[in-house]
Tab-separated table of C-alpha atoms in Angstrom:
chain	number	residue	atom	x	y	z
A	1	MET	CA	-16.428	34.484	-10.487
A	2	ASP	CA	-16.818	30.800	-11.246
A	3	LEU	CA	-15.640	28.563	-14.065
A	4	VAL	CA	-19.043	28.492	-15.778
A	5	GLN	CA	-19.008	32.294	-15.974
A	6	MET	CA	-15.451	32.222	-17.351
A	7	GLU	CA	-16.449	29.648	-19.953
A	8	THR	CA	-19.400	31.778	-21.041
A	9	PHE	CA	-17.288	34.927	-21.160
A	10	LEU	CA	-14.588	33.254	-23.275
A	11	ALA	CA	-17.156	31.822	-25.657
A	12	VAL	CA	-18.579	35.300	-26.348
A	13	ALA	CA	-15.075	36.764	-26.685
A	14	GLU	CA	-13.929	34.051	-29.091
A	15	GLU	CA	-17.132	33.902	-31.130
A	16	ARG	CA	-17.449	37.728	-31.092
A	17	SER	CA	-21.193	37.212	-30.869
A	18	PHE	CA	-23.658	36.482	-28.081
A	19	SER	CA	-25.824	34.392	-30.398
A	20	ARG	CA	-22.963	32.259	-31.718
A	21	ALA	CA	-21.648	31.807	-28.167
A	22	ALA	CA	-25.116	30.651	-27.089
A	23	SER	CA	-25.177	28.106	-29.902
A	24	ARG	CA	-21.697	26.846	-28.992
A	25	LEU	CA	-22.648	26.448	-25.340
A	26	HIS	CA	-26.070	24.966	-26.130
A	27	ARG	CA	-27.765	27.740	-24.191
A	28	THR	CA	-30.243	30.472	-25.112
A	29	GLN	CA	-28.971	33.929	-26.049
A	30	PRO	CA	-30.883	35.597	-23.160
A	31	ALA	CA	-29.200	33.153	-20.733
A	32	VAL	CA	-25.770	34.044	-22.081
A	33	SER	CA	-26.514	37.789	-21.945
A	34	GLN	CA	-27.773	37.438	-18.386
A	35	ALA	CA	-24.614	35.505	-17.349
A	36	ILE	CA	-22.353	38.202	-18.794
A	37	ALA	CA	-24.371	40.967	-17.147
A	38	LYS	CA	-24.103	39.171	-13.793
A	39	LEU	CA	-20.355	38.754	-14.223
A	40	GLU	CA	-19.951	42.457	-15.063
A	41	GLY	CA	-21.986	43.355	-11.984
A	42	GLU	CA	-19.800	41.182	-9.744
A	43	ILE	CA	-16.491	42.613	-10.920
A	44	GLY	CA	-17.793	46.172	-11.442
A	45	GLU	CA	-16.478	46.454	-14.998
A	46	VAL	CA	-18.016	46.459	-18.486
A	47	LEU	CA	-16.449	43.652	-20.497
A	48	PHE	CA	-17.924	44.149	-23.971
A	49	ASP	CA	-18.481	47.273	-26.033
A	50	ARG	CA	-22.212	47.091	-26.614
A	51	SER	CA	-22.034	49.727	-29.362
A	52	SER	CA	-19.969	47.355	-31.460
A	53	ARG	CA	-21.711	44.641	-33.435
A	54	ASP	CA	-18.729	42.269	-33.332
A	55	GLY	CA	-18.534	41.894	-29.525
A	56	THR	CA	-15.390	43.936	-29.075
A	57	LEU	CA	-13.780	43.564	-25.654
A	58	THR	CA	-13.162	46.573	-23.447
A	59	ASP	CA	-9.785	47.024	-21.757
A	60	ALA	CA	-11.200	45.256	-18.687
A	61	GLY	CA	-12.443	42.462	-20.945
A	62	GLU	CA	-8.993	42.007	-22.491
A	63	VAL	CA	-7.415	41.694	-19.046
A	64	LEU	CA	-10.016	39.199	-17.864
A	65	ARG	CA	-9.747	37.160	-21.040
A	66	GLU	CA	-6.154	36.183	-20.246
A	67	TYR	CA	-7.010	35.094	-16.714
A	68	ALA	CA	-10.171	33.308	-17.806
A	69	ALA	CA	-8.155	31.278	-20.296
A	70	LYS	CA	-5.635	30.359	-17.564
A	71	MET	CA	-8.418	29.274	-15.199
A	72	LEU	CA	-10.039	27.034	-17.791
A	73	ASN	CA	-6.674	25.619	-18.827
A	74	LEU	CA	-5.968	24.763	-15.185
A	75	ARG	CA	-9.346	23.061	-14.982
A	76	ASN	CA	-8.498	20.977	-18.032
A	77	GLU	CA	-5.032	20.229	-16.633
A	78	ALA	CA	-6.526	19.095	-13.320
A	79	SER	CA	-9.056	16.934	-15.137
A	80	GLY	CA	-6.268	15.399	-17.191
A	81	ALA	CA	-4.158	14.748	-14.081
A	82	LEU	CA	-7.045	12.952	-12.409
A	83	SER	CA	-7.624	10.946	-15.550
A	84	GLU	CA	-3.951	9.956	-15.569
A	85	LEU	CA	-4.192	8.975	-11.932
A	86	ARG	CA	-7.193	6.778	-12.668
A	87	SER	CA	-5.222	5.108	-15.431
A	88	LEU	CA	-2.248	4.770	-13.046
A	89	HIS	CA	0.196	6.985	-14.930
A	90	HIS	CA	0.987	8.766	-11.674
A	91	GLY	CA	0.302	8.186	-7.987
A	92	ARG	CA	1.784	6.851	-4.759
A	93	LEU	CA	1.187	3.781	-2.627
A	94	ASN	CA	2.279	3.685	1.035
A	95	LEU	CA	2.572	0.410	2.939
A	96	ALA	CA	3.809	-0.654	6.370
A	97	ALA	CA	5.607	-3.898	7.210
A	98	ASN	CA	8.247	-5.190	9.571
A	99	GLU	CA	11.515	-6.927	8.716
A	100	TYR	CA	9.795	-10.278	8.267
A	101	THR	CA	6.592	-9.358	6.445
A	102	SER	CA	8.359	-7.007	4.035
A	103	LEU	CA	9.885	-10.121	2.432
A	104	TYR	CA	6.404	-11.241	1.404
A	105	LEU	CA	5.895	-7.917	-0.342
A	106	LEU	CA	8.960	-8.054	-2.592
A	107	PRO	CA	7.611	-10.265	-5.414
A	108	LEU	CA	4.250	-8.462	-5.269
A	109	LEU	CA	5.902	-5.064	-5.516
A	110	ASP	CA	8.034	-6.335	-8.374
A	111	GLU	CA	4.911	-7.391	-10.291
A	112	PHE	CA	3.087	-4.178	-9.422
A	113	ARG	CA	5.985	-2.069	-10.678
A	114	ARG	CA	6.073	-3.983	-13.945
A	115	GLN	CA	2.425	-3.144	-14.496
A	116	ASN	CA	2.512	0.387	-13.063
A	117	PRO	CA	6.068	1.737	-13.441
A	118	ARG	CA	5.149	5.352	-12.677
A	119	ILE	CA	3.466	4.691	-9.333
A	120	LYS	CA	5.811	5.575	-6.480
A	121	LEU	CA	6.011	2.893	-3.794
A	122	ALA	CA	7.000	3.493	-0.175
A	123	VAL	CA	7.257	0.701	2.403
A	124	GLN	CA	7.949	1.982	5.887
A	125	ARG	CA	9.444	-0.384	8.439
A	126	THR	CA	7.141	-0.450	11.454
A	127	LEU	CA	6.802	-2.652	14.510
A	128	ALA	CA	3.972	-5.100	13.905
A	129	SER	CA	2.181	-3.849	17.020
A	130	ARG	CA	2.114	-0.335	15.534
A	131	ILE	CA	0.885	-1.202	12.058
A	132	PRO	CA	-2.875	-1.210	12.845
A	133	ASP	CA	-2.552	2.316	14.265
A	134	GLU	CA	-0.596	3.495	11.219
A	135	VAL	CA	-3.395	2.182	9.007
A	136	LEU	CA	-6.131	3.827	11.068
A	137	ILE	CA	-4.480	7.255	11.152
A	138	HIS	CA	-4.085	7.187	7.351
A	139	SER	CA	-0.271	7.093	7.441
A	140	VAL	CA	-0.389	4.097	5.098
A	141	GLU	CA	-3.074	2.435	3.005
A	142	PHE	CA	-1.942	-1.149	3.628
A	143	GLY	CA	-0.113	-3.010	6.350
A	144	VAL	CA	1.194	-6.591	6.427
A	145	LEU	CA	0.789	-8.545	9.675
A	146	SER	CA	1.395	-12.074	10.911
A	147	PHE	CA	-1.673	-11.871	13.162
A	148	ARG	CA	-5.265	-10.751	12.809
A	149	PRO	CA	-5.808	-7.327	14.402
A	150	ASP	CA	-8.634	-7.020	16.911
A	151	ASP	CA	-9.851	-3.612	15.750
A	152	SER	CA	-13.241	-3.849	14.018
A	153	GLN	CA	-12.332	-0.886	11.798
A	154	ILE	CA	-9.691	-2.931	9.984
A	155	ARG	CA	-10.295	-5.336	7.122
A	156	SER	CA	-7.989	-8.348	6.892
A	157	ILE	CA	-7.097	-10.630	3.964
A	158	VAL	CA	-4.966	-13.761	4.388
A	159	VAL	CA	-2.373	-13.554	1.618
A	160	TYR	CA	0.419	-15.994	2.552
A	161	ARG	CA	0.833	-19.201	4.559
A	162	ASP	CA	4.115	-19.584	6.396
A	163	GLU	CA	5.505	-21.814	9.132
A	164	LEU	CA	8.014	-21.657	11.953
A	165	ALA	CA	11.299	-23.273	10.944
A	166	LEU	CA	14.103	-24.635	13.108
A	167	VAL	CA	17.331	-23.875	11.255
A	168	VAL	CA	20.831	-25.119	11.966
A	169	ASN	CA	24.275	-24.910	10.424
A	170	PRO	CA	24.852	-27.830	7.952
A	171	ARG	CA	27.751	-28.971	10.180
A	172	HIS	CA	25.531	-29.114	13.280
A	173	PRO	CA	25.243	-32.611	14.869
A	174	LEU	CA	21.457	-32.574	14.257
A	175	ALA	CA	21.674	-31.341	10.656
A	176	GLY	CA	21.182	-34.787	9.121
A	177	ALA	CA	18.329	-35.841	11.388
A	178	GLY	CA	15.526	-34.342	9.312
A	179	LYS	CA	13.196	-34.445	12.309
A	180	VAL	CA	13.821	-33.881	16.031
A	181	SER	CA	11.633	-33.796	19.118
A	182	ILE	CA	11.327	-30.764	21.354
A	183	ARG	CA	13.049	-32.768	24.133
A	184	GLN	CA	16.161	-33.041	21.961
A	185	LEU	CA	16.337	-29.253	21.868
A	186	GLY	CA	16.642	-28.855	25.624
A	187	THR	CA	20.436	-28.776	25.429
A	188	GLN	CA	20.670	-26.479	22.423
A	189	ASN	CA	21.682	-22.828	22.464
A	190	PHE	CA	18.987	-20.752	20.749
A	191	ILE	CA	19.766	-17.534	18.924
A	192	ALA	CA	16.654	-15.454	19.592
A	193	HIS	CA	15.090	-12.236	18.397
A	194	ASN	CA	15.144	-9.590	21.136
A	195	ILE	CA	11.795	-8.045	20.181
A	196	PRO	CA	8.829	-9.514	22.133
A	197	SER	CA	6.116	-11.037	19.960
A	198	PRO	CA	3.097	-13.349	20.294
A	199	GLN	CA	5.051	-16.036	18.404
A	200	ARG	CA	7.937	-15.872	20.866
A	201	GLN	CA	5.518	-16.346	23.775
A	202	LYS	CA	3.940	-19.366	22.065
A	203	VAL	CA	7.355	-20.980	21.709
A	204	ILE	CA	8.211	-20.320	25.367
A	205	GLN	CA	4.894	-21.788	26.492
A	206	THR	CA	5.341	-24.857	24.285
A	207	PHE	CA	8.734	-25.605	25.845
A	208	LYS	CA	7.188	-25.210	29.318
A	209	LYS	CA	4.325	-27.518	28.384
A	210	HIS	CA	6.814	-30.225	27.397
A	211	LYS	CA	8.925	-29.579	30.503
A	212	THR	CA	11.937	-28.784	28.358
A	213	PRO	CA	14.403	-25.979	29.111
A	214	LEU	CA	14.723	-23.245	26.492
A	215	HIS	CA	18.217	-21.759	26.487
A	216	MET	CA	18.246	-18.398	24.708
A	217	GLY	CA	21.956	-17.715	25.122
A	218	VAL	CA	22.091	-14.963	22.493
A	219	GLU	CA	19.514	-12.354	21.503
A	220	LEU	CA	19.966	-10.289	18.357
A	221	PRO	CA	18.062	-7.343	16.880
A	222	SER	CA	17.266	-8.718	13.416
A	223	LEU	CA	16.369	-11.950	11.662
A	224	GLU	CA	19.201	-11.405	9.201
A	225	ALA	CA	21.715	-11.243	12.066
A	226	ILE	CA	20.204	-14.379	13.640
A	227	LYS	CA	20.619	-16.373	10.419
A	228	ARG	CA	24.202	-15.206	9.945
A	229	PHE	CA	25.077	-16.151	13.530
A	230	VAL	CA	23.574	-19.631	13.105
A	231	GLU	CA	25.525	-20.040	9.851
A	232	MET	CA	28.673	-19.303	11.847
A	233	GLY	CA	27.899	-22.288	14.077
A	234	ASN	CA	26.791	-20.486	17.230
A	235	GLY	CA	23.555	-22.337	17.880
A	236	VAL	CA	20.105	-22.971	16.424
A	237	ALA	CA	17.177	-20.667	15.744
A	238	LEU	CA	13.448	-20.649	15.138
A	239	VAL	CA	12.599	-18.275	12.301
A	240	PRO	CA	9.717	-17.828	9.866
A	241	ARG	CA	10.468	-20.100	6.916
A	242	LEU	CA	9.911	-17.221	4.483
A	243	THR	CA	12.949	-15.426	5.910
A	244	ALA	CA	15.255	-18.405	5.341
A	245	VAL	CA	14.284	-19.426	1.788
A	246	PRO	CA	17.581	-18.263	0.165
A	247	GLU	CA	19.775	-19.923	2.813
A	248	LEU	CA	17.814	-23.203	2.683
A	249	ALA	CA	18.031	-23.221	-1.110
A	250	SER	CA	21.805	-22.604	-1.098
A	251	GLY	CA	22.504	-25.072	1.713
A	252	ALA	CA	23.857	-22.405	4.045
A	253	LEU	CA	21.211	-23.493	6.563
A	254	VAL	CA	19.321	-26.745	7.127
A	255	MET	CA	15.713	-26.924	8.276
A	256	LEU	CA	14.616	-29.544	10.809
A	257	GLU	CA	11.042	-30.597	11.495
A	258	VAL	CA	9.896	-30.306	15.106
A	259	PRO	CA	6.395	-31.853	15.387
A	260	GLU	CA	5.632	-30.113	18.685
A	261	LEU	CA	6.453	-26.716	17.170
A	262	GLN	CA	4.630	-27.034	13.872
A	263	THR	CA	2.738	-23.758	13.648
A	264	GLU	CA	1.160	-22.243	10.584
A	265	ARG	CA	1.618	-18.496	10.308
A	266	LYS	CA	-0.817	-16.549	8.185
A	267	LEU	CA	0.284	-13.238	6.764
A	268	ARG	CA	-2.488	-10.715	6.327
A	269	LEU	CA	-2.877	-7.611	4.223
A	270	VAL	CA	-4.836	-5.088	6.294
A	271	TYR	CA	-6.506	-1.774	5.507
A	272	ARG	CA	-9.262	0.484	6.812
A	273	LYS	CA	-12.686	-1.111	6.470
A	274	GLN	CA	-14.371	2.169	5.503
A	275	ALA	CA	-11.513	3.342	3.270
A	276	ASN	CA	-12.046	4.744	-0.192
A	277	LEU	CA	-8.936	3.143	-1.608
A	278	SER	CA	-6.822	5.103	-4.053
A	279	HIS	CA	-6.596	3.895	-7.633
A	280	ALA	CA	-3.054	2.702	-6.910
A	281	ALA	CA	-4.235	0.743	-3.849
A	282	THR	CA	-7.075	-0.851	-5.794
A	283	ALA	CA	-4.619	-1.876	-8.504
A	284	PHE	CA	-2.298	-3.366	-5.860
A	285	LEU	CA	-5.133	-5.499	-4.454
A	286	LYS	CA	-5.765	-6.835	-7.944
A	287	VAL	CA	-2.083	-7.722	-8.276
A	288	VAL	CA	-2.121	-9.546	-4.917
A	289	GLU	CA	-5.196	-11.563	-5.888
A	290	SER	CA	-3.891	-12.335	-9.369
A	291	TYR	CA	-0.445	-13.325	-8.070
A	292	ALA	CA	-2.012	-15.774	-5.618
A	293	ALA	CA	-4.180	-17.305	-8.348
A	294	THR	CA	-1.177	-17.687	-10.663
A	295	HIS	CA	1.431	-18.956	-8.176
A	296	GLY	CA	-0.730	-20.842	-5.692
A	297	ASP	CA	0.370	-22.005	-2.246
A	298	PRO	CA	1.889	-20.477	-0.133
A	299	TYR	CA	0.322	-17.380	-1.737
A	300	CYS	CA	-3.430	-16.999	-1.272
A	301	PHE	CA	-6.190	-14.395	-1.153
A	302	HIS	CA	-8.783	-15.160	1.520
A	303	PRO	CA	-10.666	-12.314	3.260
A	304	ASP	CA	-11.159	-13.175	6.924
A	305	ARG	CA	-14.708	-14.060	7.821
A	306	GLY	CA	-16.728	-11.336	9.460
A	307	VAL	CA	-14.611	-8.507	8.028
C-alpha cells in the first residue's frame, strides 16, 4: 500500500462514487477503478460493495478507511513540519568553538536568536585542533577557528579581525607607558595559557629572535583565570584582545603596544565544503554576513581564496 492508493481509496469512500472520485483527483474513472482493484488484490479484501450504487464500504473498507486517513494526515503533518523548518519555526544549529572563539559568537547568536527564537542553539566547547574533525564527521555544522585549516574538504570564511594584546594591572610600573619594546619584557613574569597552540609558539620564537628571555612563571588553564591573575598584580599576559574587551573598557586591565609582537589574528567560520546546509545554518550565515556589513571592522565576511 502506498499513499497514492490511500488517497484514491479515501476519495472514493468520501465521494461514494468512482466517477466523482475520479473528477476530484483529476483522473479517469477506469484509472480509479483499476487502482482500487489493485489495492484490493494486494490486501486480499474487497473494500467496496459493488452491488450498491452509492459506493458502500465493506467491513474491511471501514477498517482501512481509518488507517488511510491517519496515513494521509501524517503525510500532511510531515509536510507542514518541513514547511515550518524551512521558515525557521523549528530546528537546531550545532557549532563548535573554544574558550576564545566562543566570545566572537555571542553577539551573532544574540542576533540570530532575535530573528529565529525557536531555533535551538548548541555551542560545544572543543579544542581548536579538534574542530575540523568535528565538522567533517557531521558532529557540528560550523566551527570557529583562529587559523585556516589545511583540509581541502573544509570551507573557510574570515569573520573577525583580532590582535594579540599585552595586558597589565593598572598599578603595574609599565601601565602608563602606552608602548614598550620586547626587550623591556625580558624581566617580566608572564602568566601563560597551559594549552599548546600555534600562537604560543610564534610568541616563543619571537622572543628568541630578539634574544630576550621569556619567563612564564605561571601557567593557567583558562584565559579568564589568566586575566584575573594579572588583575591581582601577579604579572603580565599576552591574550587575544577580544577576550579582554570588558576589562580594558572598565580599566581593570591596561593594554600596551609591543611593536615586535603586533600580530593580526583572523577568526574563521568553517564548514564542510560539500555540505547541504540546514535551513538554520543558512540563516546563520546570512546573520553573520549582515552583522559584518552593519557593524564593520573588526567584523567582516571574506571567504578565503581557493575555497
